[in-house]
PDB file of C-alpha atoms in Angstrom:
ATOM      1  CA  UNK B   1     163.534 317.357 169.590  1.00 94.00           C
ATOM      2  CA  UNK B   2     163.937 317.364 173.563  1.00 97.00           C
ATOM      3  CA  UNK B   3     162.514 315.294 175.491  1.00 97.00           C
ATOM      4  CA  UNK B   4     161.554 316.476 179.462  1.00 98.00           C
ATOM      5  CA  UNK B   5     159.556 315.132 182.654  1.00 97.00           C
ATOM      6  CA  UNK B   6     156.948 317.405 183.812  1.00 98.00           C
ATOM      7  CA  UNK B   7     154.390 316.686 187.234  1.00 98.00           C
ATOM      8  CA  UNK B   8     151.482 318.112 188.346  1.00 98.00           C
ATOM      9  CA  UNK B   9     151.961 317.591 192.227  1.00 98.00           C
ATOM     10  CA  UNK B  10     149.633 316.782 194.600  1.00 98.00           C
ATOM     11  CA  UNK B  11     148.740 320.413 195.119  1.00 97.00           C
ATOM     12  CA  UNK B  12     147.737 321.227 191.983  1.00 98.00           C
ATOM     13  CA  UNK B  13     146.000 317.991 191.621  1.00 98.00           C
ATOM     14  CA  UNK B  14     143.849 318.683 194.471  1.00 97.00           C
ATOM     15  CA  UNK B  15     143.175 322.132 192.851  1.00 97.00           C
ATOM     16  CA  UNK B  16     141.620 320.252 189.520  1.00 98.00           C
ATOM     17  CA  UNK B  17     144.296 322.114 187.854  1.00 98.00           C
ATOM     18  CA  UNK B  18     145.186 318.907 185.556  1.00 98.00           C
ATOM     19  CA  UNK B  19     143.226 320.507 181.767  1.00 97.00           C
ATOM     20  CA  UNK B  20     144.546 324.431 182.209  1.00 97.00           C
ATOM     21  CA  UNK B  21     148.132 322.736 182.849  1.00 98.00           C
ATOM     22  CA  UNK B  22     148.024 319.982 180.329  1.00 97.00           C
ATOM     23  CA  UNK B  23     146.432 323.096 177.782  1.00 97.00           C
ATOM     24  CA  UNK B  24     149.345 325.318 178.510  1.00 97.00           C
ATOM     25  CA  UNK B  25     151.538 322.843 177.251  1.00 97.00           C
ATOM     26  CA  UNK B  26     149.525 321.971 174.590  1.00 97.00           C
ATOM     27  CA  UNK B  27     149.434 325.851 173.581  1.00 97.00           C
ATOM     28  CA  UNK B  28     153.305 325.816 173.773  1.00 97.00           C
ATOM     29  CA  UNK B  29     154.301 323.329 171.621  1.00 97.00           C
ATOM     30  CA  UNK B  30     154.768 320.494 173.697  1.00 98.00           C
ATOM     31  CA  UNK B  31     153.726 316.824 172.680  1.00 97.00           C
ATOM     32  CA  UNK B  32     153.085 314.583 176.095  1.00 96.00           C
ATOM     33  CA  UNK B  33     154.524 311.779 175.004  1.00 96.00           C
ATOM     34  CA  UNK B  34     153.612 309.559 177.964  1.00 96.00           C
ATOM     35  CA  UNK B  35     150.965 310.832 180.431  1.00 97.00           C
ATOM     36  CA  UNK B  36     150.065 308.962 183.724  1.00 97.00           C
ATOM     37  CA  UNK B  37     148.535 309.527 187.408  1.00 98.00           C
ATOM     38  CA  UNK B  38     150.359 307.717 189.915  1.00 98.00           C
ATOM     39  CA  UNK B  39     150.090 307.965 193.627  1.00 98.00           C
ATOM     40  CA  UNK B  40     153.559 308.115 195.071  1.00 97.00           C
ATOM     41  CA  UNK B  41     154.727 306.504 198.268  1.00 97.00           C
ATOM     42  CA  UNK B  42     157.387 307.792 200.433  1.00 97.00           C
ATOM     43  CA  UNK B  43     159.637 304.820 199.123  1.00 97.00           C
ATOM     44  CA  UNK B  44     159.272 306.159 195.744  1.00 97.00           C
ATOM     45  CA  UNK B  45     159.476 309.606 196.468  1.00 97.00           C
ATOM     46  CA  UNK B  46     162.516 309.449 197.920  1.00 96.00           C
ATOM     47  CA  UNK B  47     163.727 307.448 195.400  1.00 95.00           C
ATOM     48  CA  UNK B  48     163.071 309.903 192.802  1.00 95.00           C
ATOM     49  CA  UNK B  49     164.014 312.998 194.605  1.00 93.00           C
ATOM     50  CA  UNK B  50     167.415 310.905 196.370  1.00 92.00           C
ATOM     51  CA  UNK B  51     169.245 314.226 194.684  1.00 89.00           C
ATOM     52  CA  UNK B  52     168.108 316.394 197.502  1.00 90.00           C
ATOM     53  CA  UNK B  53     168.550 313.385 200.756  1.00 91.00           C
ATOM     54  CA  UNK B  54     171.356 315.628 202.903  1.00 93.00           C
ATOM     55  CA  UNK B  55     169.397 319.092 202.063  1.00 91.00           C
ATOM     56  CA  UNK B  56     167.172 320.164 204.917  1.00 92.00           C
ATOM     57  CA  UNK B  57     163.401 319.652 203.119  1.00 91.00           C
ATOM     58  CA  UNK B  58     164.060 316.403 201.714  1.00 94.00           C
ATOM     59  CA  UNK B  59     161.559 314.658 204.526  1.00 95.00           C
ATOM     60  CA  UNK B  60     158.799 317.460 203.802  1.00 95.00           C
ATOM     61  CA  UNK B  61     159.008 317.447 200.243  1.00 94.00           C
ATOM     62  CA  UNK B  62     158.724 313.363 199.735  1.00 96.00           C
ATOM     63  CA  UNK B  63     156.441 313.246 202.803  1.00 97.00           C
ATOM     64  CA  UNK B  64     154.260 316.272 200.519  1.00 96.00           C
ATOM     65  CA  UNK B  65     154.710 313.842 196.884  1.00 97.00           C
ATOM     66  CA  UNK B  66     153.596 311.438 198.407  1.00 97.00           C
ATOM     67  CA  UNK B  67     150.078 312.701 199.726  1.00 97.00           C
ATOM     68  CA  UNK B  68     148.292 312.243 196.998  1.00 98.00           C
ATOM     69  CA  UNK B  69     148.198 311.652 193.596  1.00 98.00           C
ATOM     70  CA  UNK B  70     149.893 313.429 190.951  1.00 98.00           C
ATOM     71  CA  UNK B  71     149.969 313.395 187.239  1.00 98.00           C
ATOM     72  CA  UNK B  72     153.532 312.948 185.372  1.00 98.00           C
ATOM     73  CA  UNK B  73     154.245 313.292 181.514  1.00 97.00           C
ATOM     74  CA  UNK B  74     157.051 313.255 179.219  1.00 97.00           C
ATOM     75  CA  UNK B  75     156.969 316.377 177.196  1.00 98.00           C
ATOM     76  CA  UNK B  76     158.602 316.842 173.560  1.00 97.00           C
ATOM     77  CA  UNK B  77     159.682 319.855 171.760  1.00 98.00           C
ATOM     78  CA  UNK B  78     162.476 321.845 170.797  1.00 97.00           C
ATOM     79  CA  UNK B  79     164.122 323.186 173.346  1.00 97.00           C
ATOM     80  CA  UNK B  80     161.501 321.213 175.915  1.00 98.00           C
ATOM     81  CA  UNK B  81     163.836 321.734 179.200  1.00 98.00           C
ATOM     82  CA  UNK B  82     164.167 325.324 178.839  1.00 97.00           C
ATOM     83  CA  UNK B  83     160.832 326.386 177.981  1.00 98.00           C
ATOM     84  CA  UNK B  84     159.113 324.520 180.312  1.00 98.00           C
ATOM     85  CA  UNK B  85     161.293 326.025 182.923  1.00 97.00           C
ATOM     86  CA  UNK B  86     160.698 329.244 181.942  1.00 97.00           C
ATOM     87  CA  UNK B  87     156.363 328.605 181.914  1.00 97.00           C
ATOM     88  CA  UNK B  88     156.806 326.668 185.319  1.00 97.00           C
ATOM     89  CA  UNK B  89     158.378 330.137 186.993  1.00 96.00           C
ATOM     90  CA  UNK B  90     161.015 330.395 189.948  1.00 95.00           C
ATOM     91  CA  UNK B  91     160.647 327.613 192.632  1.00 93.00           C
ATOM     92  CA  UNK B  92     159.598 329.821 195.656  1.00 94.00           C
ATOM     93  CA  UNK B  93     156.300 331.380 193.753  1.00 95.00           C
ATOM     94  CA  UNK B  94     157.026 334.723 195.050  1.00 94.00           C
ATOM     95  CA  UNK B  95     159.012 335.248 192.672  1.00 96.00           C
ATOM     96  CA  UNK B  96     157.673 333.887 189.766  1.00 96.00           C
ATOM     97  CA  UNK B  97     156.968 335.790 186.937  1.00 96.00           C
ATOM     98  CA  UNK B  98     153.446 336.874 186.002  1.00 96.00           C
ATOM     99  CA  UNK B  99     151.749 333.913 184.092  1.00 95.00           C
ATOM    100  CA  UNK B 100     153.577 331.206 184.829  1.00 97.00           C
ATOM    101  CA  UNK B 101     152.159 327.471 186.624  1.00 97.00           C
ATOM    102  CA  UNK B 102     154.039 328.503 190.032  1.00 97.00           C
ATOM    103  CA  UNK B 103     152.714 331.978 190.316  1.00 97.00           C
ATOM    104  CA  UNK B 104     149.201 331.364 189.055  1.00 96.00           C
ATOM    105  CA  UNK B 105     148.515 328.007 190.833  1.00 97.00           C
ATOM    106  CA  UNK B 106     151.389 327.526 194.217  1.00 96.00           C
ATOM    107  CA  UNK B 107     150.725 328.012 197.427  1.00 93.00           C
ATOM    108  CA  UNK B 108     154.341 328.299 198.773  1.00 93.00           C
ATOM    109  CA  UNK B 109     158.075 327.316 198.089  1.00 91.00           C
ATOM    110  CA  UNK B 110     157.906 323.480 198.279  1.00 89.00           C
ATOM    111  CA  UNK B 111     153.535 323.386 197.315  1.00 94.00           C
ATOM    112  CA  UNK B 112     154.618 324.875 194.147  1.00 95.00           C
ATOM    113  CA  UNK B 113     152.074 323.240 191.568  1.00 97.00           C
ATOM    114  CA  UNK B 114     154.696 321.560 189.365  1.00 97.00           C
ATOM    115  CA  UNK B 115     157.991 320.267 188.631  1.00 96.00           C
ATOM    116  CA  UNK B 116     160.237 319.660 185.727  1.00 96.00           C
ATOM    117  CA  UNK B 117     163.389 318.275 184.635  1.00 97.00           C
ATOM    118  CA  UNK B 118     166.841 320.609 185.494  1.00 95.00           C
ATOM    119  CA  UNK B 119     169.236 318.985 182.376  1.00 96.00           C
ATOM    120  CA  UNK B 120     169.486 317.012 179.537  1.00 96.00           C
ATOM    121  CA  UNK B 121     171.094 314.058 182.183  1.00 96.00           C
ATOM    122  CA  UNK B 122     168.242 314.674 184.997  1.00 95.00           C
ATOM    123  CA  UNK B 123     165.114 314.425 181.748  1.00 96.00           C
ATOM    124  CA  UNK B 124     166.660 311.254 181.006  1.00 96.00           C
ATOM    125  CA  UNK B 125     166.678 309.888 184.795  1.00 95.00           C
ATOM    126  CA  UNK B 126     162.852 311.052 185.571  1.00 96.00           C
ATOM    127  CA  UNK B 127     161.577 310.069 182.345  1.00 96.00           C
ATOM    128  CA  UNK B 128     163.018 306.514 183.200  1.00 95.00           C
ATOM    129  CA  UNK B 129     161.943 306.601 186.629  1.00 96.00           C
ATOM    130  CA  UNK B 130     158.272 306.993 185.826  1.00 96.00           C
ATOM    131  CA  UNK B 131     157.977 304.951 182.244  1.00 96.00           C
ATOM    132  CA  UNK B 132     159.149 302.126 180.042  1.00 89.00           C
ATOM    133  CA  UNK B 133     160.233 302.800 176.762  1.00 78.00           C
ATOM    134  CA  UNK B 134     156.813 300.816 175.961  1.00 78.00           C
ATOM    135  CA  UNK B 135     154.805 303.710 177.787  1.00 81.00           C
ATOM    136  CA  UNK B 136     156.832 306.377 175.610  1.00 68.00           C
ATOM    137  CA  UNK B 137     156.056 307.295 171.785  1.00 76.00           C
TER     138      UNK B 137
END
């Protein structure tokens, strides 16, 4: 089993798109295996996207997580990275594939409904970032 951090950003949030999301993991396979809504500050959203601090949208993108709240989860199942990549679609929603979170629910490249784990090393850092190993089962 793989393990993988998914959000629901603010966006999506705001859209009351928390139960169709949550069900299409549900209807994939996935077990959330530690669920929470957390309201983000600009401290902590930097701090968990401090990847991306030289690229251009850092200061939108942790100014945008940290408008409202937003719903994270660790997510277990085989292969959990890949296939929730492949169900969240391409980043800039234009080019996301018919049925996926990103097309169906984003309103542009950095509003893009949802976000999830890259790599085996970056699931293991978000996951940690976001819960205990009390919060996990």
């Amino acid at each position: 089993m793989e393990r993988t951090l998914s959000i629901i950003k603010p966006d999506a949030v705001k859209k009351n798109l928390i139960g169709d999301i949550t069900k299409k993991f549900a209807d994939e396979g996935f077990r959330i295996v530690a669920m929470k809504m957390i309201h983000m500050s600009k401290r902590e959203a930097q701090g968990f996207y401090y990847v991306h601090t030289k690229r251009p949208f850092f200061d939108s993108l942790t100014d945008f997580m940290s408008s409202g709240p937003c719903v994270v989860m660790a997510l277990e199942r085989e292969d959990a990275i890949a296939k929730n990549r492949e169900i969240m679609g391409a980043t800039n929603p234009a080019e996301a594939a018919e049925g996926t979170f990103r097309k169906m629910y984003a309103d542009n490249i950095e509003q893009n409904a949802v976000h999830g784990s890259d790599a085996p090393e970056t699931a293991k850092f978000e996951i940690g970032y976001f819960f205990s190993g009390l919060e996990q089962f």
